[in-house]
Amino acid sequence: MRTPALTRPVAVLGALSLAAVTLTACGGASAASDEKTVTVYSADGLKGENGDGWYDKVFKDFEKETGIKVRYVEGGSGEMVQRTVRENSNTQADVLVTLPPFIQQADAKGLLAAYEPEGADRVDAADKAPDGKWTSVVNNYFGFIYNKKRLADPPRTWEELLDPAYKEKIQYSTPGVAGDGTAVLIKAIHDFGGQEPAMEYLKRLQTNNVGPSASTGKLAPKVDKGELLVANGDVQMNYAQSKDMPNLAIWFPAKGDRKPTSFALPYAAGLLAKAPRSENGKKLLDFLLSEQAQRDVSAVGGGFAARKDIKATDANATELNGLLEGVEIFEPDWADIGTNLDTYIDAWKTATGS
């Protein structure tokens, strides 16, 4: 079996999910043809459990400034792309926000239009498409969560998760459907040194795994309640959830005695090629990268600003940077993943019987 060239050289970072839920971010959504609306299809994680997330504030501020109301639909990263594909002959959304490699997948399917939002010049080249088809709006990192009330210490390694004590107490979201679920494969292939050993490990993990979940965001409440002890997630979403879920804690699995690893998993936004309200979509993309919205990424959303000129100093930013101390950050080869994603998903299905 081919061992993919899945990652590029690593570096150590120092101090520093369609059960789609349709929501009206600013109340009173009008018909799709209403010129004063904009529709966003997004991966879950940026909207607060209690209306207090980054999207909640940014959408409210956007409506106040422009008079344009945001219609919001969320689900797994893969689900949002699949829905957009199904609607391609009658496109409903204007803006798509999803995680890699699904934003690249959307681009490859011809779903995105070239548009470079204001402020995109301050986003690192690695975090945006060179042709302007998509730009990261919130930076983020892949991670896992555990119940810190039930577990005095988190499991440190992948191998520890095979312990019988975790039987039916582990769950990760579905690769190919959820962005964070796909990230489980990416990290496992990296950490275990190739597709074959990673799939062998995930096959063994099935003994303790509860089963598939289309949405990563739905796993955190289960961990907080103790129904699960360990689940996958991402730093931004889980950090924001932990404000209302006191038993959540974030950790990064290591392979054996090596350092724990993670990789950047940004929320990337693009204008849909057949957007019915293209100009409104452009205005929203500009707003998402505005200075105030980017400062709110950490202070409100618990994430990392996409603009490199925003140096957040709020309490959340300090704590978030601390979470990543000593974690080895690798850069996935997204071109390889985009090309071979179906192969990796098929291999996972075969290995796990999913």
XYZ file of C-alpha atoms in Angstrom:
354
model
C 0.000 0.000 0.000
C 1.328 3.424 -0.907
C 2.702 5.534 1.886
C 1.630 9.099 1.077
C 3.858 12.133 1.181
C 1.332 13.617 3.544
C 3.315 16.229 5.364
C 6.104 18.663 4.925
C 8.956 19.281 7.410
C 7.858 20.011 10.968
C 8.602 22.839 13.335
C 8.063 23.265 17.047
C 5.716 26.029 18.126
C 6.888 27.762 21.251
C 5.070 30.219 23.461
C 2.463 30.650 22.083
C -19.337 18.875 11.517
C -26.649 16.946 7.317
C -28.007 17.353 10.524
C -27.443 20.912 9.503
C -28.815 23.485 11.900
C -30.353 26.443 10.118
C -30.208 29.594 12.165
C -30.991 33.240 11.556
C -28.046 35.062 12.984
C -29.757 38.436 13.072
C -33.439 37.492 13.231
C -36.213 37.567 10.633
C -34.600 35.920 7.611
C -36.240 36.905 4.337
C -36.547 35.033 1.052
C -33.430 33.935 -0.770
C -33.937 36.665 -3.377
C -33.957 39.471 -0.784
C -31.193 41.858 -1.762
C -30.583 42.748 1.894
C -29.510 39.244 2.939
C -26.438 37.083 2.588
C -26.404 33.315 3.131
C -23.466 31.540 4.728
C -22.857 27.786 4.681
C -20.307 27.013 7.355
C -18.553 24.272 9.258
C -19.661 24.333 12.883
C -17.577 25.784 15.689
C -17.693 29.554 15.290
C -21.234 30.122 16.568
C -21.665 30.149 20.335
C -23.786 27.647 22.227
C -25.544 30.597 23.865
C -25.369 33.145 21.073
C -22.050 34.450 22.336
C -19.627 33.195 19.690
C -17.530 34.980 17.098
C -20.135 34.571 14.369
C -22.851 35.918 16.671
C -20.965 39.155 17.295
C -19.567 39.595 13.801
C -22.912 38.958 12.082
C -24.651 41.390 14.441
C -22.008 44.042 13.835
C -22.171 43.413 10.066
C -25.948 43.922 9.965
C -25.680 47.076 12.033
C -23.076 48.538 9.678
C -24.546 47.421 6.336
C -28.224 46.622 6.931
C -27.603 43.186 5.435
C -28.962 40.227 7.428
C -27.060 36.959 7.593
C -28.826 33.665 6.961
C -26.678 30.920 8.486
C -26.550 27.163 7.894
C -24.007 24.935 9.601
C -22.901 21.328 9.511
C -19.813 19.198 8.972
C -17.189 20.534 6.591
C -17.802 17.803 4.016
C -21.568 18.133 4.388
C -21.490 21.825 3.534
C -19.496 21.179 0.362
C -21.794 18.299 -0.619
C -24.867 20.474 -0.084
C -23.366 23.217 -2.236
C -22.660 20.672 -4.989
C -26.271 19.408 -4.871
C -27.551 22.979 -5.175
C -25.133 24.012 -7.908
C -27.874 24.403 -10.518
C -29.839 26.580 -8.075
C -27.262 27.972 -5.673
C -28.702 29.189 -2.381
C -25.601 30.302 -0.491
C -23.248 33.181 -1.146
C -20.306 32.353 1.113
C -18.813 28.991 2.053
C -16.680 28.578 5.178
C -15.078 25.193 5.718
C -11.883 23.490 6.828
C -9.075 22.016 4.738
C -9.044 19.893 2.675
C -12.700 20.635 1.944
C -12.131 24.238 0.900
C -9.628 22.936 -1.671
C -12.178 20.283 -2.683
C -14.809 22.995 -3.221
C -12.354 24.915 -5.364
C -11.507 21.803 -7.422
C -15.224 21.279 -8.082
C -15.504 24.803 -9.495
C -17.706 26.070 -6.688
C -15.657 29.142 -5.776
C -15.139 32.496 -7.465
C -11.947 34.510 -7.281
C -12.281 37.359 -4.791
C -9.582 38.722 -2.536
C -11.223 40.391 0.474
C -9.877 43.569 1.986
C -7.217 42.565 4.481
C -6.304 39.362 2.639
C -2.899 40.862 1.874
C -2.191 40.559 5.611
C -2.924 36.805 5.646
C 0.031 34.448 5.239
C 0.377 32.924 1.775
C 0.013 29.415 3.240
C -3.421 30.386 4.612
C -5.020 31.509 1.355
C -5.355 30.407 -2.255
C -2.871 32.070 -4.631
C -5.710 32.773 -7.108
C -7.986 34.396 -4.508
C -10.544 31.580 -4.417
C -10.443 31.314 -0.605
C -8.891 32.992 2.407
C -8.583 31.877 6.016
C -10.656 34.034 8.364
C -9.925 32.231 11.649
C -6.797 30.249 12.348
C -7.104 27.125 14.433
C -5.344 23.905 15.424
C -6.461 20.284 15.571
C -6.698 18.682 18.983
C -8.486 16.257 21.281
C -10.517 16.758 24.451
C -10.910 14.742 27.633
C -13.035 14.872 30.780
C -10.730 16.353 33.397
C -13.134 15.500 36.239
C -13.092 11.788 35.423
C -9.432 11.683 34.393
C -6.975 13.287 36.750
C -4.398 13.241 33.962
C -5.082 13.141 30.234
C -3.906 10.161 28.212
C -0.576 11.229 26.742
C -0.271 8.899 23.765
C -2.297 7.279 20.995
C -1.337 3.916 22.493
C -2.998 4.672 25.834
C -6.371 4.996 24.091
C -6.257 1.252 23.378
C -6.561 0.515 27.117
C -9.770 -1.439 27.996
C -10.604 1.339 30.465
C -11.633 3.427 27.441
C -14.044 0.856 25.981
C -17.056 2.727 24.534
C -15.701 5.933 26.050
C -13.959 7.244 22.914
C -15.566 8.805 19.850
C -14.261 10.764 16.886
C -16.230 12.451 14.130
C -16.555 10.842 10.712
C -13.649 11.310 8.289
C -14.853 12.626 4.951
C -17.908 14.201 6.566
C -16.506 16.324 9.375
C -13.374 18.400 8.965
C -12.061 17.470 12.385
C -12.837 13.815 11.671
C -10.751 13.988 8.529
C -8.054 15.619 10.636
C -7.884 12.457 12.768
C -6.678 10.605 9.668
C -4.195 13.326 8.753
C -2.632 13.365 12.200
C -2.600 9.560 12.518
C -0.919 9.130 9.120
C 1.662 11.701 10.118
C 2.291 10.378 13.621
C 2.426 6.679 12.633
C 4.556 7.329 9.559
C 2.184 6.347 6.768
C -1.267 5.202 5.723
C -0.867 1.486 6.477
C 0.314 1.739 10.124
C -2.223 4.509 10.793
C -5.094 2.349 9.533
C -3.835 -0.614 11.523
C -3.956 1.530 14.664
C -7.441 2.910 13.926
C -8.624 -0.659 13.316
C -7.472 -1.578 16.819
C -9.035 1.567 18.276
C -12.476 0.451 17.028
C -12.747 -1.797 20.094
C -13.073 1.322 22.250
C -14.721 3.643 19.696
C -18.442 4.371 20.138
C -18.997 4.968 16.414
C -19.356 7.707 13.796
C -20.573 11.250 14.414
C -21.335 13.683 11.587
C -20.653 16.669 13.828
C -17.559 17.180 15.946
C -19.308 19.904 17.934
C -21.789 17.397 19.351
C -19.029 15.390 21.018
C -17.965 18.000 23.560
C -21.211 17.912 25.604
C -20.840 14.127 25.838
C -17.303 14.490 27.131
C -18.314 17.197 29.574
C -21.071 14.953 31.006
C -18.739 11.958 31.231
C -20.611 9.901 28.619
C -17.297 9.923 26.774
C -13.845 10.282 28.245
C -12.040 11.287 25.047
C -13.076 12.775 21.694
C -11.556 14.747 18.862
C -12.093 18.425 18.272
C -10.133 21.576 17.587
C -8.626 24.214 19.809
C -10.906 27.146 18.891
C -14.209 25.286 19.177
C -13.310 23.344 22.297
C -11.788 26.345 24.047
C -14.995 28.325 23.420
C -17.134 25.381 24.581
C -15.115 24.984 27.762
C -16.482 28.295 29.034
C -19.853 26.557 29.512
C -18.545 23.007 29.883
C -16.235 23.048 32.917
C -15.093 19.430 32.605
C -13.539 19.879 29.146
C -9.785 20.014 28.680
C -7.688 20.046 25.497
C -4.778 17.697 24.765
C -2.638 16.561 21.856
C -1.799 12.836 21.426
C 1.800 11.795 20.911
C 3.179 8.634 19.309
C 5.077 6.725 21.954
C 7.728 8.839 23.628
C 7.742 11.540 20.940
C 6.441 15.074 21.344
C 2.704 15.707 20.953
C 1.788 17.034 17.517
C -0.836 19.190 15.871
C -1.337 21.170 12.666
C -3.113 24.306 11.554
C -6.760 23.720 10.621
C -8.121 27.148 9.676
C -11.663 28.173 8.878
C -11.339 29.234 5.232
C -13.952 31.345 3.438
C -14.726 31.698 -0.239
C -17.299 33.433 -2.441
C -19.467 30.946 -4.320
C -19.201 31.173 -8.098
C -22.980 31.182 -8.529
C -23.775 33.257 -5.452
C -27.223 34.851 -5.877
C -26.124 37.861 -3.829
C -22.488 38.085 -4.835
C -21.955 41.717 -3.803
C -23.312 41.024 -0.313
C -21.043 38.012 -0.080
C -18.046 40.185 -0.922
C -19.026 42.706 1.734
C -19.267 39.973 4.350
C -15.874 38.539 3.410
C -14.366 42.004 3.741
C -15.983 42.362 7.163
C -14.715 39.006 8.403
C -11.163 40.174 7.779
C -11.668 43.681 9.197
C -9.407 44.695 12.063
C -12.129 44.631 14.722
C -13.522 41.262 13.601
C -10.021 39.818 13.661
C -9.357 41.175 17.160
C -12.602 39.505 18.249
C -11.355 36.106 17.039
C -9.511 35.446 20.288
C -11.341 37.781 22.656
C -14.806 36.472 21.663
C -14.318 33.317 19.618
C -11.391 31.681 21.352
C -9.440 31.309 18.130
C -6.388 32.719 16.402
C -6.554 35.757 14.112
C -5.957 35.011 10.429
C -4.344 38.390 9.839
C -0.681 38.328 10.806
C -0.711 42.029 11.733
C -3.201 41.410 14.561
C -1.230 40.738 17.725
C -3.890 39.790 20.271
C -3.010 40.380 23.916
C -6.333 39.534 25.574
C -6.577 36.854 28.275
C -7.936 34.265 25.832
C -5.005 34.787 23.458
C -2.513 34.299 26.271
C -4.182 31.085 27.412
C -4.519 29.759 23.860
C -0.849 30.315 23.156
C -0.016 28.478 26.354
C -1.983 25.423 25.224
C 0.378 25.002 22.291
C 3.638 25.306 24.170
C 5.863 22.307 23.433
C 3.540 20.984 20.730
C 5.217 20.116 17.432
C 3.339 21.764 14.576
C 3.592 20.058 11.184
C 2.353 21.333 7.843
C 0.131 18.868 5.947
C 0.631 18.498 2.225
C -2.852 19.720 1.319
C -2.278 19.182 -2.417
C -1.594 15.477 -1.758
C -4.528 15.204 0.634
C -6.887 16.904 -1.798
C -5.843 14.529 -4.578
C -5.936 11.359 -2.472
C -8.656 12.114 0.070
C -11.069 9.494 -1.318
C -8.295 6.892 -1.109
C -7.648 7.702 2.545
C -11.373 7.619 3.385
C -11.819 4.268 1.634
C -8.822 2.853 3.489
C -10.303 4.038 6.804
C -13.694 2.493 5.983
C -12.030 -0.804 5.136
C -9.877 -0.793 8.252
C -12.691 0.100 10.675
C -15.642 -1.568 8.960
C -17.425 1.792 8.941
